[in-house]
Short mmCIF file of C-alpha atoms and ligand atoms in Angstrom, two decimals:
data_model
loop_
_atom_site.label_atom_id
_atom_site.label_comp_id
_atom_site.label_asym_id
_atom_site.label_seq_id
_atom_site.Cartn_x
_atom_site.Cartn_y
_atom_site.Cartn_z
CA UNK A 1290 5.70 24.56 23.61
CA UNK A 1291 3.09 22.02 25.08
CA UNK A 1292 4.04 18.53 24.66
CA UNK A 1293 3.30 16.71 21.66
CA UNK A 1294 0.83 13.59 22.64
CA UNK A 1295 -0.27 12.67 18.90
CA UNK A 1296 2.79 12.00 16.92
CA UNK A 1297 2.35 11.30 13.16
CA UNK A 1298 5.55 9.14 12.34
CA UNK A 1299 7.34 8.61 8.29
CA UNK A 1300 10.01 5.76 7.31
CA UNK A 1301 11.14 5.83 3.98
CA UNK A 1302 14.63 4.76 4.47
CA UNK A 1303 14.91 1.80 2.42
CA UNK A 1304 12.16 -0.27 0.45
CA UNK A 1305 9.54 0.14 2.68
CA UNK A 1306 6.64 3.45 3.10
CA UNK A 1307 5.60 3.26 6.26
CA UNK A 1308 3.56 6.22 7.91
CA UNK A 1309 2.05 5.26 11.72
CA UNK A 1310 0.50 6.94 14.20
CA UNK A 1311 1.11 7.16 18.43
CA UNK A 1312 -0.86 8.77 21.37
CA UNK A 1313 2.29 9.46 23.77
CA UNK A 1314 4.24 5.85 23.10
CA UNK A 1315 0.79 4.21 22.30
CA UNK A 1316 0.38 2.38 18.46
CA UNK A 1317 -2.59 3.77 17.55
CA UNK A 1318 -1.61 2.74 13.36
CA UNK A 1319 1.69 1.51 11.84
CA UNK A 1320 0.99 0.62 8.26
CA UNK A 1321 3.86 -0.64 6.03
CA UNK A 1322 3.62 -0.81 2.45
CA UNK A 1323 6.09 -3.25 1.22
CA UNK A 1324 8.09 -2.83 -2.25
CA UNK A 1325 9.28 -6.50 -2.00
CA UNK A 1326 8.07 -7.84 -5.19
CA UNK A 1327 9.05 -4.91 -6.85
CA UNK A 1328 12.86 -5.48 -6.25
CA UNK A 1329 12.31 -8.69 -6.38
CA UNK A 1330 13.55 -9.51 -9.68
CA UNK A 1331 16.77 -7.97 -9.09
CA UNK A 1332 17.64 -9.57 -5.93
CA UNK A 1333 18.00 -6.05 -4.20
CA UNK A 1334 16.80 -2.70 -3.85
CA UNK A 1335 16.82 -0.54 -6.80
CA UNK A 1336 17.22 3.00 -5.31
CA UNK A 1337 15.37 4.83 -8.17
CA UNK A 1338 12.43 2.50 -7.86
CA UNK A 1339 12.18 2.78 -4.56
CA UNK A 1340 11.82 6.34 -4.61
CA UNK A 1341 9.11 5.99 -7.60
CA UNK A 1342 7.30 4.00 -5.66
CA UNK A 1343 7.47 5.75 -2.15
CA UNK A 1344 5.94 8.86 -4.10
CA UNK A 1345 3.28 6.94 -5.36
CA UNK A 1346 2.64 5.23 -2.48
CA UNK A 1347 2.67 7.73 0.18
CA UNK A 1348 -0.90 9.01 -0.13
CA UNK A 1349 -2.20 6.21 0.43
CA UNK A 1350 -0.41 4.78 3.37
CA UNK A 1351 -0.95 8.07 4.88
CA UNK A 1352 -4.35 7.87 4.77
CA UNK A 1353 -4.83 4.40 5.65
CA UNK A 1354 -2.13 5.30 8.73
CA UNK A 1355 -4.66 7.89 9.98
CA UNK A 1356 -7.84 5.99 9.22
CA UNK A 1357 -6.74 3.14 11.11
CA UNK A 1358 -5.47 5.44 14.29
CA UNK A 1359 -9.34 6.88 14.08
CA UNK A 1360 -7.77 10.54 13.51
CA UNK A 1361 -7.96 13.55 11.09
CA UNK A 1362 -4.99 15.08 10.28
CA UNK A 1363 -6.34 17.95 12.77
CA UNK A 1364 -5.31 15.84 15.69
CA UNK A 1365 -1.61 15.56 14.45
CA UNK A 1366 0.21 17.48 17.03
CA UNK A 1367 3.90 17.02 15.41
CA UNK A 1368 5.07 15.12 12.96
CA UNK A 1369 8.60 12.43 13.46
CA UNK A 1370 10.45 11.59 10.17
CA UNK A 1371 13.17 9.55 9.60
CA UNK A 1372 16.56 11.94 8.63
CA UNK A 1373 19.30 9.44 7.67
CA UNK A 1374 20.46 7.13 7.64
CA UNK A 1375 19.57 5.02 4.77
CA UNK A 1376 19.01 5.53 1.27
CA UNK A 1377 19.54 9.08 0.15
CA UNK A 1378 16.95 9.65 -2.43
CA UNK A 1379 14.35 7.19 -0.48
CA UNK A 1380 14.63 9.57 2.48
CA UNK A 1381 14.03 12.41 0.57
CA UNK A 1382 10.53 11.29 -0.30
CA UNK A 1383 9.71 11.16 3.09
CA UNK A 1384 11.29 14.08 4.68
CA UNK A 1385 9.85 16.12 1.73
CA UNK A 1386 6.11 14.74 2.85
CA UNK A 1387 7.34 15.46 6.20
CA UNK A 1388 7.74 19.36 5.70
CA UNK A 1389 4.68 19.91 3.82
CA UNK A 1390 2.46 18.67 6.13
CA UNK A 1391 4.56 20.53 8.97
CA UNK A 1392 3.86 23.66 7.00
CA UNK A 1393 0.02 23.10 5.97
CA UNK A 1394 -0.56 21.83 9.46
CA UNK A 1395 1.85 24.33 11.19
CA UNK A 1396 3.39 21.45 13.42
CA UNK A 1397 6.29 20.93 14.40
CA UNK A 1398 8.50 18.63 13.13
CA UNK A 1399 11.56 16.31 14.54
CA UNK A 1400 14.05 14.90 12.65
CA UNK A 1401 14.91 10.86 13.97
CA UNK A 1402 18.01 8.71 13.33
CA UNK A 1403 16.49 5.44 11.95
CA UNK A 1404 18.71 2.66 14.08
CA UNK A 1405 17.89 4.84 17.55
CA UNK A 1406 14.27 4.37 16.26
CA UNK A 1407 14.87 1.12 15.95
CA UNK A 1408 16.24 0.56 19.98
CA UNK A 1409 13.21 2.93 20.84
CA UNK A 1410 10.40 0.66 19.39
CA UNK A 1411 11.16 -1.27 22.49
CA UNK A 1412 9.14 0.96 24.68
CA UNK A 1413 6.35 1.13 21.98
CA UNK A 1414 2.80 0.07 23.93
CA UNK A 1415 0.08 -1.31 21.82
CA UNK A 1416 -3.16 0.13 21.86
CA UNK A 1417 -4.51 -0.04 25.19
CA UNK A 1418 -1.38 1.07 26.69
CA UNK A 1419 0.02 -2.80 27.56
CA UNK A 1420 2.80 -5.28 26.34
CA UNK A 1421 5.39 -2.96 25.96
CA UNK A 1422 8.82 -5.30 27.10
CA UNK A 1423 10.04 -2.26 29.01
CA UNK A 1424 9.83 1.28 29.99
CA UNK A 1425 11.85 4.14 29.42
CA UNK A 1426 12.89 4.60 33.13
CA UNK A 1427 13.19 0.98 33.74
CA UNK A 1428 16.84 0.99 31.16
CA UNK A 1429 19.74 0.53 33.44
CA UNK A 1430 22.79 2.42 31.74
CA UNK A 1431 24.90 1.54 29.99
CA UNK A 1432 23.28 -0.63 27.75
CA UNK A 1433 23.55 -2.93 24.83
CA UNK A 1434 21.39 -2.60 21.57
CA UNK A 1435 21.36 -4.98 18.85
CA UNK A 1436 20.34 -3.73 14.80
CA UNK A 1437 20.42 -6.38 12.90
CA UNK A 1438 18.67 -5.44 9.59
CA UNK A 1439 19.37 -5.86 5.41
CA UNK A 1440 21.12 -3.07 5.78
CA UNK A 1441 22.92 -2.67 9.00
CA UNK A 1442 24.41 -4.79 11.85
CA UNK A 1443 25.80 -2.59 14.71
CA UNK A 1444 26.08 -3.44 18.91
CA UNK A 1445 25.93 -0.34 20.14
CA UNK A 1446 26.22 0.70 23.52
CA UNK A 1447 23.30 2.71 25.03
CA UNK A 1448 25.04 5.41 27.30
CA UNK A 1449 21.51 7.12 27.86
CA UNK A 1450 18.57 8.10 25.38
CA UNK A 1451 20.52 10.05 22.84
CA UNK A 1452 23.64 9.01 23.51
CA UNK A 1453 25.42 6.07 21.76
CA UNK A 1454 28.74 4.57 21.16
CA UNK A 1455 28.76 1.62 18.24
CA UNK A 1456 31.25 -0.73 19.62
CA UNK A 1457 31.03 -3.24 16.83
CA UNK A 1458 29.47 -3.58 13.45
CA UNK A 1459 29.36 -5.47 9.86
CA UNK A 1460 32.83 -4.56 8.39
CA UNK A 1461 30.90 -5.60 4.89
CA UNK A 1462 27.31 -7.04 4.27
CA UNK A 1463 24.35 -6.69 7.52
CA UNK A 1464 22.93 -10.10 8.64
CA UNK A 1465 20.08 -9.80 6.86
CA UNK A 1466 21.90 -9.25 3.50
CA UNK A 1467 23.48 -12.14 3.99
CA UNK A 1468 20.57 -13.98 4.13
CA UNK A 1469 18.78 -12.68 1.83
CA UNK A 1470 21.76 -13.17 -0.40
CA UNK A 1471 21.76 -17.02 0.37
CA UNK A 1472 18.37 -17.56 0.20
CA UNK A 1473 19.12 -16.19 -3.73
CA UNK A 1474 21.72 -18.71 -4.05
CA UNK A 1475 19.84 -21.82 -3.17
CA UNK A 1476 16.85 -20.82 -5.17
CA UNK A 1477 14.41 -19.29 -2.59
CA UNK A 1478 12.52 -15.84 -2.72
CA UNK A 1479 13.35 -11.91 -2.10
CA UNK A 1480 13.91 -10.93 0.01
CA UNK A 1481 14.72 -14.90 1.28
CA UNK A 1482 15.66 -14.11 4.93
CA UNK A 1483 12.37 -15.67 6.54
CA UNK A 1484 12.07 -18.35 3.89
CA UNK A 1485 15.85 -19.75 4.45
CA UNK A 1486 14.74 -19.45 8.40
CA UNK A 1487 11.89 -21.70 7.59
CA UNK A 1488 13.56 -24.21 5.55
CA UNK A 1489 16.21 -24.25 7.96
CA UNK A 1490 13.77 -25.96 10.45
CA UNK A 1491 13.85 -29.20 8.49
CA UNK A 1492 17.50 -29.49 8.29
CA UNK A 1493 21.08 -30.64 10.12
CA UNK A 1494 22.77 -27.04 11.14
CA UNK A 1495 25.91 -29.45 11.18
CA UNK A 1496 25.48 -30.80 7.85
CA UNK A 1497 27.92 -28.39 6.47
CA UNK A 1498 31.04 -26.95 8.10
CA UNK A 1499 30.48 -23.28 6.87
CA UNK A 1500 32.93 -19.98 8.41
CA UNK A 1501 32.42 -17.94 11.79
CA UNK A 1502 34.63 -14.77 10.09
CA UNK A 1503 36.81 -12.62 12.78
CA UNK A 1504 36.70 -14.63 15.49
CA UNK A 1505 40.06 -13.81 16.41
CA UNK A 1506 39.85 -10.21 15.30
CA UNK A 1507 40.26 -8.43 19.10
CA UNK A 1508 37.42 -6.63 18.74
CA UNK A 1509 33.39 -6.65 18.21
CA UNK A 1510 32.64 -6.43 14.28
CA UNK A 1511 31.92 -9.00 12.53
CA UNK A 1512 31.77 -9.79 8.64
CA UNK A 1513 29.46 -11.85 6.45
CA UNK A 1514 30.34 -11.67 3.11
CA UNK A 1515 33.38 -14.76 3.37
CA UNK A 1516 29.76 -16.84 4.39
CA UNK A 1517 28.18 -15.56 1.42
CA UNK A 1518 31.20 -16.93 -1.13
CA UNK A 1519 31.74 -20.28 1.11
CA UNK A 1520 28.14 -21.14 0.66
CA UNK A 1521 28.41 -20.44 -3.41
CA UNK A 1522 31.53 -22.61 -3.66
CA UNK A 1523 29.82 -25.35 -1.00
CA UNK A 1524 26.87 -25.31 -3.68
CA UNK A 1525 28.80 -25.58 -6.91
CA UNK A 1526 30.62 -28.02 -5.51
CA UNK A 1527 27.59 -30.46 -4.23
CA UNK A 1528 26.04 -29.68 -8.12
CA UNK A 1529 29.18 -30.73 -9.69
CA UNK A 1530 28.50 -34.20 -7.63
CA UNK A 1531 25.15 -34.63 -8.14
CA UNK A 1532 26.17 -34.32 -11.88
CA UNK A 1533 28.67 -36.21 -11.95
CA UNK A 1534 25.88 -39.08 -10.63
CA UNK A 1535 23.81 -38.59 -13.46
CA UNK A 1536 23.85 -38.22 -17.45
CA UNK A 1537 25.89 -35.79 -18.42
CA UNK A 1538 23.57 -34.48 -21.72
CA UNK A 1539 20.88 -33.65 -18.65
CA UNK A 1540 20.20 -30.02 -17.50
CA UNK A 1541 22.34 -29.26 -14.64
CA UNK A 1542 21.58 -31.60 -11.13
CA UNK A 1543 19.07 -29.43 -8.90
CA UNK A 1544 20.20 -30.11 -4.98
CA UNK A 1545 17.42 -32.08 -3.12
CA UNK A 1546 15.41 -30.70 -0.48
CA UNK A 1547 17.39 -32.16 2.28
CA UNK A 1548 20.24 -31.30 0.96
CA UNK A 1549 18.70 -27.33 0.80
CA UNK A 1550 17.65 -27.86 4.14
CA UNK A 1551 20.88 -28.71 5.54
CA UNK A 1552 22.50 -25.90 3.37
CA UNK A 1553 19.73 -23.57 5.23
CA UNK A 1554 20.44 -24.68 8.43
CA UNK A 1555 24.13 -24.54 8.16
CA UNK A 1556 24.23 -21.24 7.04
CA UNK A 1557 21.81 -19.92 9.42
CA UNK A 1558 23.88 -21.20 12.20
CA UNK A 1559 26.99 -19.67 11.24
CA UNK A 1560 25.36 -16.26 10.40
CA UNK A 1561 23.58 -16.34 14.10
CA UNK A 1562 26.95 -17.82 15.64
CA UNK A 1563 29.02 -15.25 14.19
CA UNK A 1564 27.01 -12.25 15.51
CA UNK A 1565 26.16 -14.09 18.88
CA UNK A 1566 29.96 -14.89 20.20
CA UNK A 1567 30.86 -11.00 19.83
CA UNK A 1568 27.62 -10.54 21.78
CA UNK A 1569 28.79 -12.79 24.63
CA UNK A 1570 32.53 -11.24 24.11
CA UNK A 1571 30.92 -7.77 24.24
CA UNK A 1572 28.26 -8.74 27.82
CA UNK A 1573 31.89 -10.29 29.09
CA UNK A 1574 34.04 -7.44 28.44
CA UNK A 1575 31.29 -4.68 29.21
CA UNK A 1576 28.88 -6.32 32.06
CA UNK A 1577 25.37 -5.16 30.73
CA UNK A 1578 22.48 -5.69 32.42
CA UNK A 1579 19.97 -5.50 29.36
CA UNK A 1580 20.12 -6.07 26.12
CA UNK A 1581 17.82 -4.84 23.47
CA UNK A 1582 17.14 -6.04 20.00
CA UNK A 1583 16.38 -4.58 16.85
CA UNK A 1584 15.85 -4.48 13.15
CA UNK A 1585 14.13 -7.09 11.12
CA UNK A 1586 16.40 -10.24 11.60
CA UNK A 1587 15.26 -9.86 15.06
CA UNK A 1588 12.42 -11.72 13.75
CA UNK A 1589 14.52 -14.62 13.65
CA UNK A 1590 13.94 -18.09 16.41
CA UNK A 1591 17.22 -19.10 16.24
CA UNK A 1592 19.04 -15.57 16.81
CA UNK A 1593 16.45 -15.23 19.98
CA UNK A 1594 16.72 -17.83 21.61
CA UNK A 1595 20.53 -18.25 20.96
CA UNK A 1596 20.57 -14.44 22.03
CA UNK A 1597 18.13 -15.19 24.92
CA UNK A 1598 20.71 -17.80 26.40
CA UNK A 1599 23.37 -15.92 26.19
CA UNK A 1600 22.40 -13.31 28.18
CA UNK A 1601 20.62 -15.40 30.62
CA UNK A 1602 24.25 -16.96 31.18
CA UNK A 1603 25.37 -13.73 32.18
CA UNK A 1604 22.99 -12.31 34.29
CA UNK A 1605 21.34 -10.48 31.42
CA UNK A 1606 18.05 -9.81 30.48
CA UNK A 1607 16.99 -9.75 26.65
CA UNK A 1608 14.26 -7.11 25.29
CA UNK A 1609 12.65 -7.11 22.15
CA UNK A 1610 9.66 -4.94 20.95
CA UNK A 1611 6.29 -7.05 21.66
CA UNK A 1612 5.24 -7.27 18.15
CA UNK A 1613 7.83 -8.41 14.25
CA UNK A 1614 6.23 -5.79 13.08
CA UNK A 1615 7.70 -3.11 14.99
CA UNK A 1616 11.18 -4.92 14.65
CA UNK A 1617 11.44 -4.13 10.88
CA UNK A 1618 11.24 -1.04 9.33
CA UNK A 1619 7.95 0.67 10.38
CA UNK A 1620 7.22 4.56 11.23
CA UNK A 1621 5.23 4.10 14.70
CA UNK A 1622 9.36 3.61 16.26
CA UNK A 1623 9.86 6.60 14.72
CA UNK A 1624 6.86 8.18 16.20
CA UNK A 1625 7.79 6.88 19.64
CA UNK A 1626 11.29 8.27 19.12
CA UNK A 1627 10.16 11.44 18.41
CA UNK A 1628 7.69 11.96 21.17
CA UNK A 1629 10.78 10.93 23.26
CA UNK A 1630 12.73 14.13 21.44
CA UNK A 1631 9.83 16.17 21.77
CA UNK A 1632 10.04 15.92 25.89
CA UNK A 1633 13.74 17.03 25.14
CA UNK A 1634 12.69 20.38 22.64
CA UNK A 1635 14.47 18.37 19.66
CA UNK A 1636 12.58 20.03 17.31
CA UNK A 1637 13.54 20.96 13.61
CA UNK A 1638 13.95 24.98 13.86
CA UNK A 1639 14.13 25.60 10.57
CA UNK A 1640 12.20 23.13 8.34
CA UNK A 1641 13.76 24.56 5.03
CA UNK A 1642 17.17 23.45 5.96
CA UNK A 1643 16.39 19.65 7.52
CA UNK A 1644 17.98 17.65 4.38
CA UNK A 1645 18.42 13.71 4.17
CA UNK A 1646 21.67 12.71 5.96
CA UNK A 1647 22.32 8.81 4.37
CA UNK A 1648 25.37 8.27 5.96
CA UNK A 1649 24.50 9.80 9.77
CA UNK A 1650 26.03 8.22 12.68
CA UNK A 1651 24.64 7.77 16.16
CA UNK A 1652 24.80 11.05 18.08
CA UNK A 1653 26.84 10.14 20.83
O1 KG4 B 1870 14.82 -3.97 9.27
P1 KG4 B 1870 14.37 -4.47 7.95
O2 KG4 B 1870 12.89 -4.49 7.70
O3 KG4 B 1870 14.89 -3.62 6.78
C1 KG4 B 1870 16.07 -3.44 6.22
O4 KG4 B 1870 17.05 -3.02 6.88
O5 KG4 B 1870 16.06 -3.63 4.97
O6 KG4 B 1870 14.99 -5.94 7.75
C2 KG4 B 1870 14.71 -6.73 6.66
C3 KG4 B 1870 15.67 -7.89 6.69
C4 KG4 B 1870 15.73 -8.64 5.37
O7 KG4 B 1870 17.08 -8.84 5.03
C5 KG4 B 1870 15.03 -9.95 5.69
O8 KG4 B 1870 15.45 -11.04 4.90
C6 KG4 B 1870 15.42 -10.15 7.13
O9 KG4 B 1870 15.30 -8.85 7.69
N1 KG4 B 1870 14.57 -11.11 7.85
C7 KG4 B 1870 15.03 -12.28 8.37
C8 KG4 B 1870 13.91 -12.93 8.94
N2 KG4 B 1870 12.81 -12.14 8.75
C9 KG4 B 1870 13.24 -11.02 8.08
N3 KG4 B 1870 16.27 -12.79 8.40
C10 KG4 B 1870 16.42 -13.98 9.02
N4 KG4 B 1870 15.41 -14.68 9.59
C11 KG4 B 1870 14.15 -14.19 9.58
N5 KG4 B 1870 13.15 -14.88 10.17
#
């Protein structure tokens, strides 16, 4: 089969529709349409909803996917969708889009794991064919990717494209969970990961003496949800002070701003510190030369630059895709991915049986 050059890409793993468009590794579109506010008011993703509202959205960010590339669905020469893991009936809308247009177009299709997407956005060029961190024969094996997402937290050693070993991960809630879950608790939006980041800036990250979980564990996981509960009781407690200081018949004390910042900052330190020393246990034990990052809390300053010194202490050399954008969820990773498959004949052979696979693991 000739190679695939236009890929059309789908993401509908989680909360986000996301349909882009690459010429070879090139970002010709990647449009996300955000279901934020629409989960908002229950502090997390709502599985049925989301799957409403990837239906209805689809069409749209399809179209506006290939507008913005400057194609016609003519062009598309195969078509990359995201298989598992991640919500089961969210994926379904998107696989299920996936294998109609493979059939009305008569493409071929590839099915793509979402986190190697996510390592793989690092070789994604913008349109002109510059600013990509890296390139594909540049990697020096083995190598060290970083997810760190709402919904996942993995290192995960890169043996070669295709092949990966997860040698730690979350043993309960992902990084950005956790702060999306504290951002709830001291009042701030959904999901509150950037806005705690932000208010962090104005406060004392040593305000507050909050947990760095499984430090002494042995090995490279880590845990977040002991943070989560430490911040609640560090919160009820300062309220039951700031009560105590004023009329009791009052509505309940609100914290101050500082005192928010310096909760943000705090918190924000021990959720980067707690991922970052089983980094530098992991580039101590293991030696790698690069490290790649991943997944939409790879958005955050504090995690780069703490991540950025780290491996600069040990010889390493940090990589992150050249724009946020293709750090959270977005299809035009899974595009690039699947171009990458296509040059190894990973193609779906038989597009009634590619189902949804939530729960799939790395291949290894
Ligand atoms: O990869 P992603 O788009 O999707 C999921 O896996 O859901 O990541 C979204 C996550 C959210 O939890 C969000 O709060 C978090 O990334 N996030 C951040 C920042 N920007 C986004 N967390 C910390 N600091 C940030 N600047």
């Amino acid at each position: 089969m000739k190679h695939p050059k236009i890929i059309l890409g789908i993401d509908t793993s989680c909360d986000d529709t996301s349909v882009g468009v690459t010429h070879e590794r090139r970002v010709l579109a990647n449009i996300i349409s955000s279901q934020d506010e629409l989960h908002a008011p229950w502090g997390g993703v709502v599985p049925n909803l989301a799957r409403r509202a990837h239906e209805a959205n689809f069409p749209a960010v399809y179209a506006a996917a290939l507008d913005q590339a400057g194609i016609t669905e003519t062009d598309i020469e195969a078509i990359a969708v995201t298989k598992g893991h991640g919500l089961a009936i969210a994926l379904e809308v998107g696989i299920e889009q996936a294998k109609q247009l493979a059939h009305r177009l008569d493409k071929p299709l590839i099915a793509v794991h979402h986190s190697e997407g996510h390592f793989l956005a690092n070789f994604a060029q913008d349109e002109a064919g510059a600013r990509a961190p890296i390139d594909p024969e540049q990697v020096i094996f083995p190598a060290l990717a970083i997810l760190v997402a709402g919904g996942q937290t993995q290192l995960v050693q890169v043996n070669d494209f295709g092949h990966y070993e997860v040698i730690g991960e979350t043993v309960d809630d992902a990084i950005g969970e956790a702060f999306d879950k504290g951002a709830r608790l001291l009042g701030l939006g959904y999901p509150g990961g950037a806005e705690l980041a932000q208010t962090a800036e104005q406060g004392n990250p040593q305000a507050f003496q909050l947990p760095r979980p499984m430090r002494q564990s042995g090995n490279l996981n880590v845990s977040y949800a002991g943070l989560k509960t430490a911040l609640l009781r560090l919160v009820r407690e300062l309220q039951a002070k700031a009560q105590a200081n004023i009329d009791s018949q009052s509505e309940p004390a609100e914290l101050s701003q500082t005192v928010i910042a310096d909760l943000c900052a705090s918190f924000q330190a021990a959720a980067v510190e707690t991922l970052t020393y089983k980094v530098e246990l992991a580039l101590e034990q293991f030696g790698y030369q690069q490290v790649f990052l991943g997944g939409g809390v790879a958005a955050n300053q504090l995690l780069k630059e703490s991540l950025s010194e780290i491996t600069k202490k040990h010889g390493a050399e940090l990589i992150f895709p050249y724009t946020t954008q293709l750090c959270r969820d977005n299809a035009a990773m899974i595009a690039v991915t699947g171009w990458l498959k296509a040059d190894e004949n990973e193609f779906v052979t038989n597009l009634d049986e590619l189902d949804r696979d939530p729960q799939w693991t790395l291949p290894s």
